Coordinates of C-alpha atoms in Angstrom, one line a residue:
Chain Z
M712 CA 33.0 -28.6 -8.4
S713 CA 30.0 -27.2 -6.5
D714 CA 29.3 -28.4 -3.0
L715 CA 27.7 -31.8 -3.7
T716 CA 26.4 -32.1 0.0
K717 CA 23.9 -29.2 -0.6
L718 CA 22.0 -31.1 -3.2
T719 CA 18.5 -32.5 -2.5
L720 CA 18.3 -36.3 -2.6
K721 CA 16.3 -36.1 -6.0
G722 CA 19.1 -33.8 -7.2
A723 CA 21.8 -36.2 -6.2
V724 CA 20.1 -39.2 -7.6
D725 CA 19.5 -37.4 -10.9
G726 CA 23.2 -36.2 -10.9
L727 CA 24.5 -39.8 -10.2
R728 CA 22.3 -41.2 -13.0
A729 CA 23.6 -38.6 -15.4
K730 CA 27.4 -39.3 -14.2
D731 CA 27.7 -35.6 -13.4
F732 CA 29.7 -36.9 -10.3
S733 CA 30.4 -40.4 -8.8
S734 CA 28.8 -41.9 -5.6
A735 CA 32.4 -42.1 -4.3
E736 CA 32.8 -38.4 -4.7
I737 CA 29.5 -37.5 -3.0
T738 CA 30.2 -39.9 -0.3
H739 CA 33.6 -38.6 0.4
A740 CA 32.2 -35.3 0.5
F741 CA 29.7 -36.2 3.2
L742 CA 32.4 -38.2 5.1
T743 CA 34.4 -35.0 5.3
N744 CA 31.6 -32.9 6.5
I745 CA 30.7 -35.3 9.2
E746 CA 34.5 -35.5 10.3
A747 CA 34.3 -31.9 10.8
A748 CA 31.1 -31.2 12.4
N749 CA 30.4 -34.5 14.4
P750 CA 32.6 -33.5 17.2
T751 CA 30.3 -30.4 17.8
L752 CA 26.8 -31.6 16.7
N753 CA 26.8 -35.3 17.9
A754 CA 24.5 -36.3 15.1
Y755 CA 26.3 -39.6 14.5
V756 CA 27.1 -42.5 17.0
E757 CA 29.1 -44.3 14.6
V758 CA 30.4 -43.5 11.2
T759 CA 30.8 -46.4 8.6
A760 CA 33.2 -44.7 6.4
D761 CA 35.0 -47.8 4.8
K762 CA 31.6 -49.4 4.4
A763 CA 30.1 -46.2 2.8
M764 CA 33.2 -46.0 0.5
D765 CA 32.6 -49.7 -0.5
M766 CA 29.0 -49.4 -1.0
A767 CA 29.6 -46.2 -3.1
R768 CA 32.2 -47.8 -5.5
A769 CA 29.8 -50.7 -5.9
S770 CA 27.0 -48.2 -6.8
D771 CA 29.3 -46.5 -9.4
A772 CA 30.1 -49.9 -11.0
R773 CA 26.3 -50.4 -11.3
I774 CA 25.7 -47.0 -12.7
A775 CA 28.6 -47.5 -15.1
A776 CA 27.0 -50.7 -16.2
G777 CA 23.8 -49.0 -16.8
Q778 CA 22.0 -50.4 -13.8
G779 CA 20.9 -49.2 -10.5
G780 CA 17.9 -48.5 -8.4
A781 CA 15.8 -45.6 -7.3
L782 CA 18.4 -44.3 -4.8
E783 CA 21.6 -45.7 -6.6
G784 CA 24.7 -44.1 -5.0
A785 CA 22.9 -41.7 -2.5
P786 CA 24.5 -41.4 0.8
L787 CA 22.0 -41.6 3.7
G788 CA 22.2 -41.6 7.5
I789 CA 20.5 -44.2 9.4
K790 CA 18.7 -43.8 13.0
D791 CA 20.5 -46.2 15.4
L792 CA 17.1 -47.8 16.0
F793 CA 17.3 -49.7 12.7
C794 CA 19.2 -52.9 12.9
T795 CA 22.1 -53.0 10.4
E796 CA 23.9 -56.4 10.0
G797 CA 27.3 -56.2 11.1
V798 CA 27.1 -52.5 12.5
Q799 CA 26.6 -51.8 16.1
T800 CA 23.0 -50.8 17.0
T801 CA 22.4 -49.4 20.3
A802 CA 18.9 -47.4 20.2
G803 CA 21.0 -44.7 22.1
S804 CA 21.0 -47.0 25.1
N805 CA 23.9 -48.5 27.2
M806 CA 21.8 -51.6 27.4
L807 CA 22.5 -52.2 23.7
R808 CA 26.2 -50.8 23.6
G809 CA 28.4 -53.2 21.6
F810 CA 25.0 -55.1 20.4
V811 CA 26.0 -56.1 16.7
P812 CA 22.9 -57.3 14.8
P813 CA 23.4 -60.5 12.8
Y814 CA 20.5 -59.4 10.6
E815 CA 19.1 -56.4 8.6
S816 CA 15.9 -54.3 9.3
T817 CA 13.5 -54.6 6.6
V818 CA 13.5 -50.8 6.0
T819 CA 17.3 -50.6 5.6
A820 CA 17.3 -53.7 3.4
N821 CA 14.8 -51.9 1.0
L822 CA 17.3 -48.9 0.9
W823 CA 20.2 -51.1 0.1
R824 CA 18.2 -52.8 -2.5
D825 CA 17.6 -49.6 -4.2
G826 CA 21.2 -48.6 -4.0
A827 CA 21.6 -46.4 -1.2
V828 CA 24.8 -45.9 0.6
M829 CA 25.1 -46.0 4.4
L830 CA 27.2 -43.2 6.1
G831 CA 26.7 -44.3 9.7
K832 CA 24.2 -44.7 12.5
L833 CA 22.5 -41.5 13.9
N834 CA 22.1 -40.6 17.6
M835 CA 18.6 -40.6 19.1
D836 CA 16.9 -40.5 22.4
E837 CA 17.3 -43.8 24.3
F838 CA 14.7 -46.3 23.1
A839 CA 13.3 -43.4 21.2
M840 CA 11.9 -42.1 24.5
G841 CA 12.4 -38.3 24.6
S842 CA 11.6 -35.1 22.8
S843 CA 15.0 -33.3 22.9
N844 CA 17.7 -36.1 22.4
E845 CA 19.0 -35.5 25.8
T846 CA 18.0 -39.1 27.2
S847 CA 20.7 -40.7 24.8
A848 CA 23.5 -42.7 26.4
F849 CA 25.6 -40.9 23.9
G850 CA 25.0 -37.3 24.9
P851 CA 22.6 -34.9 23.3
V852 CA 22.6 -34.0 19.6
V853 CA 23.0 -30.3 19.1
N854 CA 20.9 -28.6 16.6
P855 CA 23.0 -26.6 13.8
W856 CA 20.2 -23.8 14.1
K857 CA 21.0 -21.0 16.6
S858 CA 18.8 -18.2 17.6
A859 CA 19.7 -14.6 16.6
N860 CA 18.9 -13.7 20.2
S861 CA 21.1 -16.0 22.1
N862 CA 24.3 -18.3 21.7
A863 CA 22.7 -21.2 23.6
E864 CA 22.9 -24.5 21.8
L865 CA 19.5 -25.8 20.9
T866 CA 17.9 -29.3 21.0
P867 CA 17.3 -30.7 17.4
G868 CA 14.2 -32.2 18.9
G869 CA 13.6 -35.9 19.5
S870 CA 13.8 -38.8 19.3
S871 CA 15.2 -38.6 15.7
G872 CA 17.4 -35.6 16.6
G873 CA 20.4 -37.1 15.1
S874 CA 18.6 -37.8 11.7
A875 CA 17.1 -34.1 11.8
S876 CA 20.5 -32.4 12.7
A877 CA 22.3 -34.4 10.1
V878 CA 20.0 -33.5 7.3
A879 CA 20.0 -29.8 8.2
A880 CA 23.6 -29.6 8.6
D881 CA 24.4 -31.3 5.2
L882 CA 25.8 -34.4 6.9
C883 CA 23.6 -36.9 4.8
L884 CA 21.5 -36.3 1.8
A885 CA 18.5 -37.8 3.8
A886 CA 18.0 -40.0 6.9
T887 CA 15.7 -42.8 8.1
A888 CA 13.8 -41.9 11.4
S889 CA 10.9 -43.2 13.4
D890 CA 7.9 -41.8 15.0
T891 CA 5.9 -43.0 18.1
G892 CA 4.4 -39.8 19.5
G893 CA 6.0 -37.2 17.2
S894 CA 9.6 -38.4 16.9
I895 CA 9.9 -37.6 13.1
R896 CA 7.7 -34.4 12.8
Q897 CA 9.0 -32.6 15.9
P898 CA 12.7 -32.7 15.2
A899 CA 12.0 -32.1 11.5
A900 CA 10.0 -28.8 12.7
F901 CA 12.8 -27.9 15.0
T902 CA 15.5 -28.1 12.2
G903 CA 13.9 -26.8 9.1
T904 CA 13.6 -30.0 7.3
V905 CA 10.8 -32.2 6.2
G906 CA 9.5 -35.4 8.0
I907 CA 6.5 -37.7 7.4
K908 CA 5.1 -40.6 9.4
P909 CA 3.3 -42.7 7.1
T910 CA 0.1 -44.8 7.8
Y911 CA 0.7 -47.4 10.6
G912 CA 1.6 -50.7 8.6
R913 CA 3.2 -49.0 5.6
A914 CA 6.7 -49.5 6.8
S915 CA 7.7 -52.7 8.3
R916 CA 8.8 -52.8 12.0
F917 CA 11.0 -55.9 11.5
G918 CA 14.4 -54.9 12.8
M919 CA 13.4 -51.6 14.3
V920 CA 14.1 -51.6 18.1
A921 CA 10.7 -51.7 19.5
F922 CA 9.4 -48.9 21.8
A923 CA 5.4 -49.0 21.7
S924 CA 4.6 -51.5 19.0
S925 CA 1.1 -50.2 18.2
L926 CA 2.4 -46.7 17.6
D927 CA 6.0 -47.1 16.2
Q928 CA 6.3 -46.3 12.4
A929 CA 9.4 -45.6 10.3
G930 CA 9.5 -42.6 8.0
P931 CA 12.2 -40.3 6.4
I932 CA 13.7 -36.8 7.3
T933 CA 14.7 -35.0 4.2
K934 CA 15.4 -31.6 2.9
T935 CA 12.2 -31.4 0.5
V936 CA 8.7 -32.7 0.2
E937 CA 9.6 -34.5 -3.0
D938 CA 12.8 -36.1 -1.4
A939 CA 10.5 -37.3 1.5
A940 CA 8.2 -38.9 -1.1
L941 CA 11.2 -40.6 -3.0
L942 CA 12.6 -42.1 0.4
L943 CA 9.4 -43.1 1.9
R944 CA 8.6 -45.1 -1.3
S945 CA 11.6 -47.1 -0.8
M946 CA 11.4 -47.6 2.9
C947 CA 7.8 -49.0 2.7
S948 CA 7.0 -52.6 1.7
F949 CA 4.7 -55.5 2.7
D950 CA 6.7 -57.8 5.1
A951 CA 5.7 -61.1 6.3
K952 CA 8.0 -60.7 9.2
D953 CA 5.9 -57.9 10.7
S954 CA 2.4 -59.1 11.6
T955 CA 0.9 -55.7 11.3
S956 CA 2.4 -55.0 7.8
L957 CA -0.2 -54.0 5.2
D958 CA -0.2 -56.2 2.1
I959 CA -1.0 -53.5 -0.2
P960 CA 1.1 -51.5 -3.2
T961 CA 3.3 -48.7 -2.3
P962 CA 2.3 -45.7 -4.7
D963 CA 4.9 -43.5 -6.5
W964 CA 4.1 -40.5 -4.3
T965 CA 6.5 -38.2 -6.1
Q966 CA 3.6 -38.0 -8.5
S967 CA 1.7 -36.0 -6.0
V968 CA 4.4 -33.4 -5.4
G969 CA 3.6 -30.3 -7.7
K970 CA -0.1 -31.3 -8.1
S971 CA -2.7 -28.7 -7.9
V972 CA -4.4 -28.6 -4.5
K973 CA -7.5 -26.6 -6.1
G974 CA -10.8 -27.8 -4.7
L975 CA -9.3 -29.8 -1.8
R976 CA -11.1 -29.4 1.5
I977 CA -8.6 -28.8 4.3
G978 CA -9.8 -28.9 8.1
V979 CA -8.6 -26.7 10.6
P980 CA -9.4 -28.0 14.1
R981 CA -10.3 -25.7 16.7
E982 CA -8.9 -28.0 19.6
Y983 CA -5.5 -27.4 18.4
V984 CA -5.3 -23.9 19.8
V985 CA -3.5 -24.8 23.2
D986 CA -3.3 -22.5 26.1
G987 CA 0.2 -20.6 26.3
M988 CA 0.9 -21.3 22.3
P989 CA 3.3 -18.6 21.1
A990 CA 1.5 -15.8 19.0
E991 CA 4.0 -16.7 16.2
I992 CA 3.0 -20.4 16.0
Q993 CA -0.8 -19.0 15.6
A994 CA 0.5 -16.7 13.0
L995 CA 2.2 -19.3 11.1
W996 CA -1.0 -21.5 11.2
D997 CA -3.0 -18.6 9.9
Q998 CA -0.6 -17.9 7.2
G999 CA -0.7 -21.7 6.0
V1000 CA -4.4 -21.4 6.1
A1001 CA -4.1 -18.2 3.9
W1002 CA -1.5 -20.0 1.6
L1003 CA -3.8 -22.9 1.1
K1004 CA -6.8 -20.6 0.4
D1005 CA -4.8 -18.9 -2.0
A1006 CA -4.1 -22.1 -3.8
G1007 CA -7.9 -22.9 -4.3
C1008 CA -8.5 -24.9 -1.3
E1009 CA -11.8 -24.9 0.8
I1010 CA -11.0 -24.2 4.4
V1011 CA -13.4 -25.9 6.8
E1012 CA -13.3 -25.4 10.6
I1013 CA -13.6 -28.7 12.3
S1014 CA -13.8 -30.2 15.7
L1015 CA -11.7 -33.0 17.1
P1016 CA -13.1 -33.0 20.5
H1017 CA -10.9 -35.4 22.3
T1018 CA -7.6 -33.8 21.3
K1019 CA -6.8 -32.7 24.8
Y1020 CA -7.0 -36.4 26.0
A1021 CA -4.5 -37.7 23.3
L1022 CA -1.3 -36.9 25.4
P1023 CA -2.5 -38.6 28.6
T1024 CA -3.8 -41.5 26.7
Y1025 CA -0.2 -41.8 25.0
Y1026 CA 1.5 -41.5 28.3
I1027 CA -0.3 -44.8 29.5
V1028 CA -0.5 -46.7 26.2
A1029 CA 3.2 -46.0 25.1
P1030 CA 4.9 -46.9 28.6
A1031 CA 2.6 -50.0 29.0
E1032 CA 3.8 -51.3 25.7
A1033 CA 7.4 -50.3 26.3
S1034 CA 7.3 -52.1 29.7
S1035 CA 6.2 -55.3 28.0
N1036 CA 8.6 -54.9 24.8
L1037 CA 11.5 -53.9 27.0
A1038 CA 11.1 -56.9 29.3
R1039 CA 13.5 -58.8 26.7
Y1040 CA 16.5 -56.9 28.3
D1041 CA 17.1 -59.3 31.0
G1042 CA 20.9 -59.5 30.6
M1043 CA 20.7 -63.1 29.6
R1044 CA 20.9 -63.5 25.7
F1045 CA 22.0 -60.1 24.7
G1046 CA 22.5 -56.8 26.1
H1047 CA 24.1 -55.6 29.2
R1048 CA 24.7 -58.0 32.1
A1049 CA 25.6 -56.8 35.4
E1050 CA 28.7 -58.3 37.1
E1051 CA 27.8 -58.1 40.7
F1052 CA 24.5 -59.6 41.9
K1053 CA 22.8 -61.6 44.8
S1054 CA 20.1 -63.6 43.3
L1055 CA 18.5 -64.1 39.8
D1056 CA 16.0 -61.3 40.4
D1057 CA 18.8 -59.3 41.6
L1058 CA 20.7 -59.9 38.5
Y1059 CA 17.7 -58.8 36.3
A1060 CA 17.1 -55.8 38.4
T1061 CA 20.6 -54.6 38.5
S1062 CA 21.4 -55.1 34.9
R1063 CA 18.3 -53.0 33.9
A1064 CA 19.1 -50.6 36.5
E1065 CA 22.7 -50.2 35.1
G1066 CA 21.6 -50.5 31.3
F1067 CA 18.8 -48.2 31.2
G1068 CA 18.9 -44.3 31.6
K1069 CA 16.5 -42.2 33.9
E1070 CA 13.7 -41.6 31.5
V1071 CA 13.5 -45.1 30.4
Q1072 CA 13.3 -46.4 33.9
R1073 CA 10.7 -43.6 34.5
R1074 CA 8.5 -44.9 31.7
L1075 CA 9.0 -48.5 32.3
T1076 CA 7.9 -48.0 35.9
I1077 CA 4.7 -46.2 34.8
G1078 CA 4.1 -48.9 32.3
A1079 CA 4.4 -51.6 35.1
Y1080 CA 2.1 -49.6 37.2
V1081 CA -0.7 -49.0 34.7
L1082 CA -0.6 -52.8 33.8
S1083 CA -0.4 -54.1 37.4
A1084 CA -3.4 -55.9 39.2
G1085 CA -6.0 -53.5 40.4
F1086 CA -4.9 -50.7 38.1
Y1087 CA -5.2 -52.4 34.6
D1088 CA -8.8 -51.5 34.0
A1089 CA -8.7 -48.0 35.5
Y1090 CA -5.5 -46.9 33.6
Y1091 CA -4.7 -49.2 30.7
V1092 CA -8.1 -50.4 29.5
K1093 CA -9.5 -46.9 30.0
A1094 CA -6.7 -45.3 27.9
L1095 CA -7.5 -47.8 25.0
K1096 CA -11.3 -46.8 25.1
V1097 CA -10.2 -43.1 25.0
R1098 CA -7.8 -44.0 22.3
R1099 CA -10.9 -45.2 20.1
R1100 CA -12.5 -42.0 20.8
I1101 CA -9.5 -40.0 19.4
A1102 CA -9.6 -42.1 16.3
E1103 CA -13.4 -41.6 16.0
D1104 CA -12.9 -38.0 16.0
F1105 CA -10.8 -38.3 12.9
D1106 CA -13.3 -40.7 11.1
N1107 CA -16.2 -38.2 11.7
V1108 CA -14.4 -35.5 9.8
W1109 CA -13.3 -37.2 6.8
G1110 CA -16.6 -36.8 5.1
Q1111 CA -16.0 -33.0 5.6
V1112 CA -12.2 -32.7 4.5
D1113 CA -9.4 -34.4 2.7
A1114 CA -6.6 -33.3 4.9
I1115 CA -6.0 -31.5 8.1
L1116 CA -3.7 -28.6 8.7
T1117 CA -2.0 -27.8 12.2
P1118 CA 1.3 -26.6 13.5
S1119 CA 3.8 -29.3 14.0
T1120 CA 5.0 -28.1 17.4
P1121 CA 3.9 -25.7 20.1
S1122 CA 7.3 -23.9 20.1
A1123 CA 10.5 -23.5 18.1
A1124 CA 13.6 -25.4 19.4
F1125 CA 14.4 -24.9 22.9
A1126 CA 17.9 -24.9 24.6
L1127 CA 19.4 -28.1 25.8
G1128 CA 18.8 -28.3 29.6
D1129 CA 15.6 -26.1 29.4
K1130 CA 13.0 -28.6 29.9
Q1131 CA 14.9 -31.4 31.8
I1132 CA 13.4 -30.6 35.2
D1133 CA 9.7 -31.5 34.6
P1134 CA 8.9 -34.6 32.5
L1135 CA 5.3 -33.1 31.8
T1136 CA 6.8 -30.0 30.2
M1137 CA 8.8 -32.2 28.0
Y1138 CA 5.9 -34.4 27.1
L1139 CA 3.8 -31.4 25.8
N1140 CA 6.1 -31.1 22.8
D1141 CA 4.0 -33.8 21.2
V1142 CA 0.8 -32.4 21.6
F1143 CA 0.0 -31.6 18.0
T1144 CA 1.7 -34.9 16.7
V1145 CA 0.6 -37.6 19.1
T1146 CA -3.0 -38.0 17.8
T1147 CA -2.1 -39.5 14.5
N1148 CA 0.2 -42.0 16.2
L1149 CA -3.0 -43.1 18.2
A1150 CA -5.2 -43.1 15.2
G1151 CA -2.5 -44.7 12.7
L1152 CA -2.8 -41.8 10.3
P1153 CA -0.1 -40.2 8.1
G1154 CA 1.4 -36.8 9.1
I1155 CA 4.0 -34.7 7.5
S1156 CA 5.8 -31.8 8.9
V1157 CA 7.0 -29.0 6.3
P1158 CA 9.1 -25.9 7.4
A1159 CA 7.0 -22.9 6.8
G1160 CA 8.6 -20.0 8.4
V1161 CA 10.8 -18.9 11.3
D1162 CA 10.1 -17.3 14.9
A1163 CA 11.5 -14.0 16.1
G1164 CA 14.8 -15.5 16.6
G1165 CA 15.1 -16.8 13.0
L1166 CA 14.4 -20.3 14.1
P1167 CA 12.4 -22.7 11.8
L1168 CA 9.0 -23.6 12.3
G1169 CA 6.8 -26.3 11.0
L1170 CA 3.1 -26.9 9.7
Q1171 CA 1.7 -30.4 9.8
V1172 CA -0.8 -32.0 7.3
I1173 CA -2.5 -35.0 8.5
G1174 CA -4.3 -37.5 6.1
K1175 CA -6.6 -40.2 6.0
A1176 CA -5.3 -43.7 6.6
L1177 CA -3.3 -44.7 3.2
D1178 CA -3.7 -41.4 1.8
E1179 CA -0.2 -40.1 1.7
A1180 CA -0.7 -38.9 -1.8
T1181 CA -2.8 -36.1 -0.5
V1182 CA -0.6 -35.5 2.5
F1183 CA 2.4 -35.0 0.1
Q1184 CA 0.1 -32.9 -2.3
V1185 CA -0.8 -30.6 0.3
G1186 CA 2.6 -30.5 1.9
A1187 CA 4.3 -29.6 -1.3
A1188 CA 1.8 -26.8 -1.9
L1189 CA 2.8 -25.5 1.5
E1190 CA 6.4 -25.9 0.8
R1191 CA 6.0 -23.8 -2.5
A1192 CA 4.1 -21.1 -0.9
A1193 CA 6.4 -20.7 1.9
G1194 CA 9.5 -20.8 -0.1
F1195 CA 11.5 -21.7 2.8
T1196 CA 15.2 -21.5 1.8
A1197 CA 16.7 -20.5 5.2
K1198 CA 19.8 -22.7 6.2
P1199 CA 21.5 -22.5 9.5
G1200 CA 24.7 -20.6 9.4
K1201 CA 27.8 -22.8 9.9
W1202 CA 29.2 -22.1 13.3
W1203 CA 30.5 -25.7 14.0
Chain Y
M919 CA -4.9 -42.7 43.9
A920 CA -1.7 -41.5 45.4
I921 CA 1.5 -43.4 45.2
D922 CA 3.7 -43.8 48.1
A923 CA 7.4 -45.0 48.5
A924 CA 6.0 -48.7 49.1
T925 CA 4.2 -48.6 45.9
V926 CA 7.3 -47.5 43.9
R927 CA 9.2 -50.3 45.6
K928 CA 6.5 -52.9 44.4
V929 CA 6.4 -51.5 40.9
A930 CA 10.1 -51.2 40.5
H931 CA 10.2 -54.8 41.4
L932 CA 7.5 -55.5 38.9
A933 CA 9.6 -53.9 36.4
R934 CA 12.9 -55.4 37.6
I935 CA 14.7 -52.3 38.0
K936 CA 16.8 -52.0 41.0
T937 CA 15.7 -48.6 42.8
P938 CA 17.9 -47.4 45.7
E939 CA 15.8 -46.6 48.9
D940 CA 16.4 -42.8 48.6
R941 CA 15.0 -42.6 45.0
L942 CA 11.7 -44.1 46.2
E943 CA 10.2 -40.9 47.6
P944 CA 11.4 -38.5 44.8
L945 CA 10.1 -41.1 42.2
A946 CA 6.8 -41.5 44.1
Q947 CA 6.4 -37.7 43.8
E948 CA 7.2 -37.7 39.9
L949 CA 4.8 -40.5 39.2
N950 CA 2.1 -38.9 41.2
G951 CA 2.5 -35.8 39.1
I952 CA 2.4 -37.6 35.9
L953 CA -0.7 -39.7 37.0
A954 CA -2.7 -36.7 38.4
W955 CA -2.2 -35.3 34.8
I956 CA -3.4 -38.6 33.4
E957 CA -6.5 -38.7 35.5
Q958 CA -8.2 -36.0 33.2
L959 CA -9.1 -39.1 31.3
D960 CA -11.8 -39.7 33.7
Q961 CA -13.7 -36.7 32.0
V962 CA -14.2 -38.9 28.9
D963 CA -17.5 -40.8 28.6
V964 CA -16.4 -44.2 27.4
E965 CA -19.6 -46.1 28.3
G966 CA -19.8 -48.9 25.7
V967 CA -16.8 -48.1 23.9
E968 CA -14.5 -51.0 22.7
P969 CA -10.8 -50.8 23.8
M970 CA -8.8 -50.0 20.7
T971 CA -5.5 -52.3 20.7
S972 CA -4.6 -51.8 17.1
N973 CA -4.6 -49.4 14.3
V974 CA -4.9 -52.2 11.8
A975 CA -8.2 -53.2 10.5
Q976 CA -7.2 -56.5 9.1
P977 CA -7.2 -59.6 11.2
L978 CA -3.6 -61.1 11.8
R979 CA -2.4 -63.3 9.0
L980 CA -2.1 -67.1 9.4
R981 CA 0.6 -69.2 7.7
E982 CA 1.5 -72.7 7.2
D983 CA 3.1 -74.1 10.7
V984 CA 6.4 -75.0 9.2
V985 CA 9.9 -74.2 10.1
T986 CA 11.0 -71.1 7.9
D987 CA 14.3 -70.2 9.3
G988 CA 16.9 -71.8 11.7
D989 CA 20.3 -73.5 11.9
K990 CA 21.8 -70.2 13.1
I991 CA 23.5 -71.0 16.3
D992 CA 26.3 -68.6 15.8
A993 CA 24.2 -65.6 14.9
V994 CA 22.0 -66.4 17.8
L995 CA 24.8 -66.5 20.3
S996 CA 26.8 -63.7 18.8
N997 CA 25.7 -61.1 21.3
A998 CA 25.5 -63.2 24.2
P999 CA 27.1 -61.7 27.3
K1000 CA 28.6 -65.3 27.7
S1001 CA 28.3 -68.6 25.8
A1002 CA 30.0 -71.9 25.4
D1003 CA 29.6 -74.9 23.2
G1004 CA 26.4 -73.5 21.5
F1005 CA 24.7 -72.5 24.8
F1006 CA 24.0 -69.3 26.5
V1007 CA 26.0 -69.3 29.7
V1008 CA 24.0 -67.8 32.7
P1009 CA 25.2 -67.4 36.3
K1010 CA 24.4 -70.3 38.6
V1011 CA 21.0 -69.3 40.1
V1012 CA 19.9 -72.6 41.8
E1013 CA 22.0 -73.8 44.9

């Protein structure tokens, strides 16, 4: 039998439905891959092998009975930020080591409703705060890709590094992920995979460990644009348990994949040319423009004048919201509690100092500072005003364009340890992705080429709010034109 | 608005994160670096701009003020560092 783990999600779902192979077979094949690869790649923090096989056999029974949902029997990896009933959920933090949720996140509940099989929980930056997976309490994830010019182990990006690495290394058919400033799209770009963050409010945040609630949004990391359309549809739903969930129908986005892009107007924002951007990123972007032009798109130069303010805005808004959200970790009702303490305040402070890693502590400190008396207006309120300016930039161009094309990241994957010294250098990873979080817009990263060392590079398509259809349509056109088929050589 | 070690001590207390004395100065430097970078926001004219707190245009939904869930004492306590007789057990904090 051919290697089932190389299949796309769509290919696997079709094969399962046609009874070409069973869910037990493909699930077992993935568990075998994980066992061999995980000691090196560290993509999974927990493998739920027995549960996976039970779910697979239940799927096979449903398929045999002529039943089954849209993802019936498909083995997936779940970012360890989604609460899974009875299965440890840590968000990559010592604070939550041993935390076993007694409830299921809405996103994952939707996947099980549609018949998916859970292989395990995927590693991530602690509380999704990071761009290289190095802030995880479980150690960094390693990118299955290596540069032709070096033997260094590379980051898969972050915070959804485990998701991206697992998909790229065939350790699952597809994975759930989440994106607060670029945490789906940057790892997808670094690993030659597809990642989409939908419009804010499409996917329920219930049962997702919170980072910055006005920015956090779930989405998939997959091998193809069609797979992303398929998986995102299952993940999204209206949910009364999330006050910002949108009560609107979820379209069948697979219908948009393969549709002609002729006549679509594509914006190219001049402010996305950043200082020090490698020539190959500019070349890839130019190539993307040429592909879409060839496919019949009209290319329109646009201006998003507040782009350069997006990252500093984000680094006020996100830590401020995190400082509020993570106040819940007080060591009383769940999470880590210190053994030694002198007073109640000391118990809180010691539990949090022991439970949180360095980057989380740094961001919580910034958050507390920008929200503190005397600085609230100068920093936090100011950032919220600039945030509106950034969102208005997009509103102002939607009359002229149907979608926007940008690079996904300012570089290819970098070596683990390379950007640890200076937090600001690390933050710049999100320069192209963070604007859509602030504005709530959908954005997809599609693998479109490689750098001089053969490492994957991604292009990003940004769409209007709720217009994932056009994002998938343009993303699929780029995927077709790029014909990106490179896979990492197996060295692990 | 440069941050000094005393400010870091105060903010770390607000954030309830125990920070050793010898970490205050390095942290102050790190935060100053980040805040100096953030201060470019002062270049933006935000005169008359409403702060944007949400991406969602719709007003928050209301529902009937009735109990919709509950009676799950075991589930609620299942992750407690310590519990007894249906209660969270916390260290003695009042003398």
